[in-house]
Amino acid sequence: MRYDFGSDNTAGMAPAALEGLIAANAGPTPAYGADPVTARAADQIRRRLDADAEVRFVFSGTAANAIALSMLAWPFEAVLAHHAAHVCTDETGAPGFFGQGLGLIGLPGFSGKIDPRALQSALEEPEVSHRQPPAALSLTQATEYGAVYSVDELRHLIEPAKARGMGVHLDGARLANAAAAGFDLTQIARLGVDVLVFGGAKAGANCAEAIVMFDKSLARRVDNRLKQAGQTASKTRFLSGPMLGLLESEAWETGAAHANLMAQRLAEGITVRSPFVLAHPVEANTVFVRMPEATHARLNAAGWACYRFDDGSVRFVCSWATTEAAVDEIIEAIAGLD
């Protein structure tokens, strides 16, 4: 393999995350999240969000999303989300599993952003006893197609949902990339988001994500819920330590900014040097290209890993570790295809 552009999960841990992990390993400390490393990491998250919130660290984004949604909807209710959202397409029914049967209702919208008209239509659907009524709205920032919601775009989705008494979840697996693209993190709580998944793995941590509960009533017995779900780490500092390393060094932001820059470089090179067109605007760290299946297969066979996505386009993902040299080499490889 020449380079793996299939996902930002293919990158290793960022140096600052590794340093945070090593620092967390020094000496004995209280277990189950009662340690100072975890407290400092939680404070770093609250500072970025400029909000008071309960923070818990878990092993995966799938668990974080699914447990968060289970806080917002009963088993006989459903969650509205973009039809391409990770919770709908890539979590093997985990929201329904953790939520004991809660449903998902997919909504359309370009580049992974929910169309406000589609949301309004779903909200106006009459409730009948034979279908799961929507009780929560799930949003993704940045979206699965690399788009970044503006504050106003989020407001126009959140306000009508909240007006109907619904809870709001934000999947922030690539929140660092959205922030690097100019999204103001301090607006999340002010917009009315109840629970946020604050991404760590794609930003350079190990497998750590944080569940951030702005609505503190959601934290009632949350530790019992996490324990039952197998998401309570006895040595929580090894989840929070890498996150702390990223956050205190600001590598969470700078790594995402670098990934976004590499995606822009890749998109510009493909646009200028190749016959292929972009399928979506490049606003974060992902590039989607319209490419025939045979051409994609040739690129993979040449050692360039990239992934055919749900809409049929080919996805290239840049990370904190992506180099200019790797980007320039794959641009040359793509330019030689037809």
XYZ file of C-alpha atoms in Angstrom:
338
model
C 0.000 0.000 0.000
C 1.268 3.447 -0.936
C -1.037 5.362 1.430
C -4.421 4.783 3.046
C -6.909 7.556 2.331
C -9.805 5.299 3.289
C -10.418 6.945 6.662
C -8.881 9.210 9.270
C -9.127 6.181 11.574
C -6.195 4.634 9.707
C -3.786 7.207 11.164
C -1.972 6.372 14.380
C -2.091 8.348 17.580
C -0.815 11.900 17.344
C 2.412 12.588 19.284
C 0.586 14.791 21.776
C -1.917 12.004 22.441
C 0.868 9.493 22.993
C 2.564 11.899 25.380
C -0.731 12.269 27.228
C -1.046 8.505 27.497
C 2.497 8.149 28.845
C 1.966 10.965 31.348
C -1.255 9.292 32.543
C 0.719 6.115 33.241
C 2.864 7.691 35.951
C 2.080 6.211 39.346
C -1.148 5.046 40.997
C -4.287 7.155 40.815
C -7.990 6.725 41.651
C -9.903 4.417 39.304
C -13.180 4.652 37.367
C -12.778 8.267 36.273
C -12.069 9.769 39.683
C -8.499 10.667 38.693
C -7.085 14.157 38.077
C -6.201 13.412 34.436
C -9.855 12.749 33.629
C -10.948 15.855 35.527
C -8.471 18.023 33.603
C -9.558 16.575 30.255
C -13.212 17.238 31.083
C -12.332 20.809 32.052
C -10.536 21.282 28.724
C -13.688 20.198 26.878
C -15.916 22.475 28.949
C -13.549 25.380 28.317
C -13.726 24.918 24.557
C -17.503 24.705 24.661
C -17.786 27.581 27.159
C -20.442 25.600 28.965
C -21.014 23.714 32.174
C -21.654 20.079 31.373
C -21.237 16.534 32.623
C -18.488 14.724 30.686
C -17.820 10.989 30.461
C -15.175 9.201 28.391
C -16.066 6.008 26.507
C -14.362 3.538 24.194
C -16.017 4.320 20.847
C -18.105 6.774 18.887
C -20.712 4.110 18.208
C -21.264 3.526 21.920
C -21.220 7.259 22.613
C -23.842 7.991 19.954
C -26.056 5.054 20.824
C -26.017 5.697 24.558
C -26.620 9.410 23.980
C -29.663 8.689 21.802
C -30.987 6.216 24.353
C -31.061 9.131 26.804
C -33.339 11.132 24.507
C -35.942 8.640 23.268
C -37.976 5.806 24.725
C -37.958 2.378 23.030
C -41.338 3.104 21.408
C -40.032 6.396 19.938
C -37.655 7.326 17.108
C -34.781 9.655 16.277
C -34.721 11.881 13.191
C -31.345 11.930 11.418
C -29.890 12.392 7.959
C -30.295 9.128 6.061
C -26.493 8.967 5.540
C -25.655 9.733 9.180
C -23.316 7.312 10.894
C -26.057 6.296 13.328
C -28.202 5.218 10.371
C -25.644 3.546 8.102
C -22.597 2.402 10.076
C -23.517 1.436 13.618
C -25.222 -1.944 13.037
C -28.399 -0.945 14.841
C -26.536 0.114 17.987
C -28.978 2.966 18.779
C -31.830 0.466 18.749
C -29.773 -2.005 20.784
C -28.770 0.452 23.504
C -32.178 2.130 23.289
C -34.007 -1.203 23.595
C -35.803 -0.750 20.293
C -35.774 2.989 19.563
C -36.127 3.677 15.847
C -34.306 5.845 13.308
C -36.044 7.944 10.661
C -33.760 9.020 7.825
C -34.172 12.454 6.234
C -32.724 13.759 2.953
C -30.431 16.693 2.337
C -27.403 17.544 0.221
C -23.921 16.647 1.487
C -25.202 15.102 4.691
C -27.034 18.208 5.895
C -30.688 17.680 6.781
C -33.001 19.668 4.517
C -35.100 21.943 6.794
C -38.161 21.273 4.629
C -37.761 17.543 5.102
C -37.447 18.040 8.842
C -40.573 20.203 8.911
C -42.476 17.586 6.944
C -41.405 14.883 9.398
C -42.413 17.031 12.346
C -45.861 17.566 10.831
C -46.520 13.852 10.368
C -49.537 12.789 12.433
C -48.727 10.504 15.327
C -50.378 7.104 15.159
C -50.043 4.118 17.446
C -48.602 1.921 14.666
C -45.413 3.953 14.122
C -42.623 5.193 16.355
C -43.073 8.971 16.753
C -39.928 11.132 16.624
C -38.679 12.204 20.027
C -35.175 13.440 19.194
C -33.097 14.978 16.439
C -29.571 13.778 15.661
C -27.170 16.046 13.766
C -23.599 15.459 12.583
C -20.855 18.122 12.547
C -18.946 17.850 10.224
C -21.312 15.677 8.194
C -20.563 12.284 6.677
C -19.939 14.084 3.375
C -17.573 16.625 4.869
C -19.976 19.551 4.973
C -19.943 21.960 7.913
C -23.215 23.358 9.220
C -23.224 27.073 9.953
C -24.656 28.201 13.281
C -27.735 29.522 11.492
C -28.246 26.249 9.622
C -28.174 24.359 12.898
C -30.514 26.855 14.520
C -33.087 26.391 11.751
C -33.103 22.664 12.458
C -32.847 22.700 16.241
C -35.439 25.365 17.003
C -38.428 23.605 15.403
C -37.381 20.316 17.001
C -37.066 21.893 20.444
C -40.425 23.661 19.956
C -41.981 20.198 19.847
C -40.225 19.120 23.001
C -37.621 16.972 21.271
C -34.114 16.297 22.509
C -31.104 17.108 20.328
C -27.939 15.052 19.868
C -24.840 16.186 17.992
C -22.397 13.608 16.631
C -19.038 15.367 16.754
C -16.750 12.588 15.568
C -15.136 15.207 13.303
C -15.984 18.213 15.440
C -12.315 19.253 15.431
C -12.435 19.541 11.633
C -15.605 21.612 11.826
C -13.948 23.902 14.370
C -10.871 24.216 12.154
C -13.208 25.223 9.313
C -14.528 28.105 11.421
C -17.447 26.618 13.365
C -17.824 28.252 16.786
C -17.872 25.502 19.418
C -19.265 27.850 22.049
C -22.574 27.969 20.163
C -23.370 24.269 20.609
C -24.882 24.561 24.085
C -26.516 27.884 23.241
C -28.274 26.348 20.244
C -30.026 23.891 22.528
C -28.042 20.707 21.968
C -28.718 18.385 24.890
C -25.908 15.891 24.416
C -22.756 16.073 22.300
C -20.285 13.395 21.306
C -16.906 15.148 21.393
C -14.631 13.303 18.999
C -11.176 12.083 19.926
C -10.245 9.092 17.757
C -10.365 10.875 14.398
C -8.534 13.847 15.916
C -5.528 11.721 16.869
C -6.461 10.025 20.133
C -6.629 6.274 20.603
C -10.222 5.026 20.812
C -11.549 7.719 23.126
C -14.699 9.790 22.691
C -16.478 11.956 25.243
C -20.195 12.142 25.972
C -20.953 15.747 26.932
C -24.305 16.318 28.616
C -25.380 19.964 28.616
C -28.725 18.891 30.040
C -27.390 17.673 33.362
C -30.591 15.773 34.120
C -29.395 13.273 31.523
C -26.487 12.440 33.798
C -28.721 10.916 36.449
C -27.455 7.363 36.859
C -25.351 7.722 33.697
C -22.494 5.916 35.397
C -24.786 2.952 36.025
C -25.826 2.999 32.383
C -22.227 3.122 31.163
C -21.206 0.310 33.495
C -24.010 -1.919 32.248
C -23.068 -1.140 28.639
C -19.439 -2.145 29.174
C -18.286 1.440 28.655
C -16.860 2.125 32.116
C -13.081 1.958 32.038
C -11.500 0.970 35.337
C -8.406 2.911 34.240
C -10.258 5.827 32.674
C -7.080 7.897 32.593
C -5.947 5.834 29.595
C -8.977 7.152 27.680
C -8.838 10.707 28.975
C -5.015 10.991 28.975
C -4.628 11.029 25.176
C -7.516 13.474 24.925
C -5.869 15.680 27.531
C -2.620 15.585 25.578
C -4.395 16.707 22.411
C -6.385 19.420 24.151
C -3.718 20.960 26.393
C -1.254 21.120 23.499
C -3.998 22.354 21.121
C -3.044 19.517 18.747
C -6.785 18.726 18.628
C -7.188 21.980 16.685
C -3.903 22.115 14.774
C -4.116 18.500 13.638
C -7.619 19.079 12.298
C -6.535 22.287 10.560
C -3.720 20.360 8.879
C -6.125 17.609 7.786
C -8.500 20.186 6.312
C -5.613 21.864 4.486
C -4.498 18.551 2.995
C -8.053 17.884 1.812
C -8.135 21.286 0.101
C -4.797 20.538 -1.554
C -6.082 17.173 -2.758
C -9.345 18.623 -4.064
C -7.577 21.398 -5.946
C -5.121 18.948 -7.491
C -7.871 16.584 -8.634
C -9.890 19.458 -10.066
C -6.941 20.922 -11.996
C -5.025 17.783 -12.982
C -7.659 15.100 -13.603
C -10.846 14.578 -15.635
C -12.842 13.760 -12.503
C -15.252 16.071 -10.694
C -15.936 16.593 -7.012
C -19.227 15.216 -5.721
C -19.459 17.523 -2.690
C -17.963 20.800 -1.497
C -14.733 20.307 0.467
C -15.234 22.040 3.792
C -13.498 19.722 6.266
C -11.062 16.829 5.792
C -12.866 14.648 3.244
C -12.902 14.744 -0.557
C -15.561 12.949 -2.617
C -14.876 12.289 -6.297
C -17.084 10.971 -9.100
C -15.075 8.068 -10.487
C -16.064 4.923 -12.454
C -15.803 1.651 -10.547
C -13.129 0.280 -12.877
C -11.000 3.397 -12.408
C -11.409 3.220 -8.650
C -10.324 -0.422 -8.727
C -7.170 0.534 -10.676
C -6.330 3.175 -8.108
C -6.746 0.673 -5.268
C -4.668 -1.915 -7.135
C -1.881 0.661 -7.464
C -1.711 0.870 -3.667
C -3.932 3.865 -2.950
C -6.659 2.920 -0.492
C -9.876 4.898 -0.888
C -13.476 4.003 -0.253
C -16.621 4.016 -2.418
C -19.234 5.795 -0.361
C -23.011 5.491 -0.076
C -23.774 7.913 -2.907
C -21.431 6.118 -5.324
C -18.620 8.661 -5.129
C -15.124 7.750 -3.962
C -14.083 9.140 -0.588
C -10.572 10.311 0.285
C -9.964 11.245 3.926
C -7.041 13.277 5.240
C -5.864 13.233 8.842
C -3.425 14.952 11.171
C -0.773 12.573 9.760
C -1.384 13.100 6.029
C 1.687 14.579 4.333
C 1.916 16.948 1.407
C 4.057 14.350 -0.355
C 1.346 11.691 -0.061
C -1.266 14.114 -1.366
C 0.896 15.170 -4.310
C 1.674 11.545 -5.170
C -1.952 10.506 -5.263
C -2.847 13.554 -7.344
C -0.270 12.337 -9.876
C -1.718 8.839 -9.733
C -5.279 10.098 -10.267
C -4.152 12.381 -13.083
C -2.821 9.326 -14.891
C -6.197 7.562 -14.787
C -9.031 7.890 -17.279
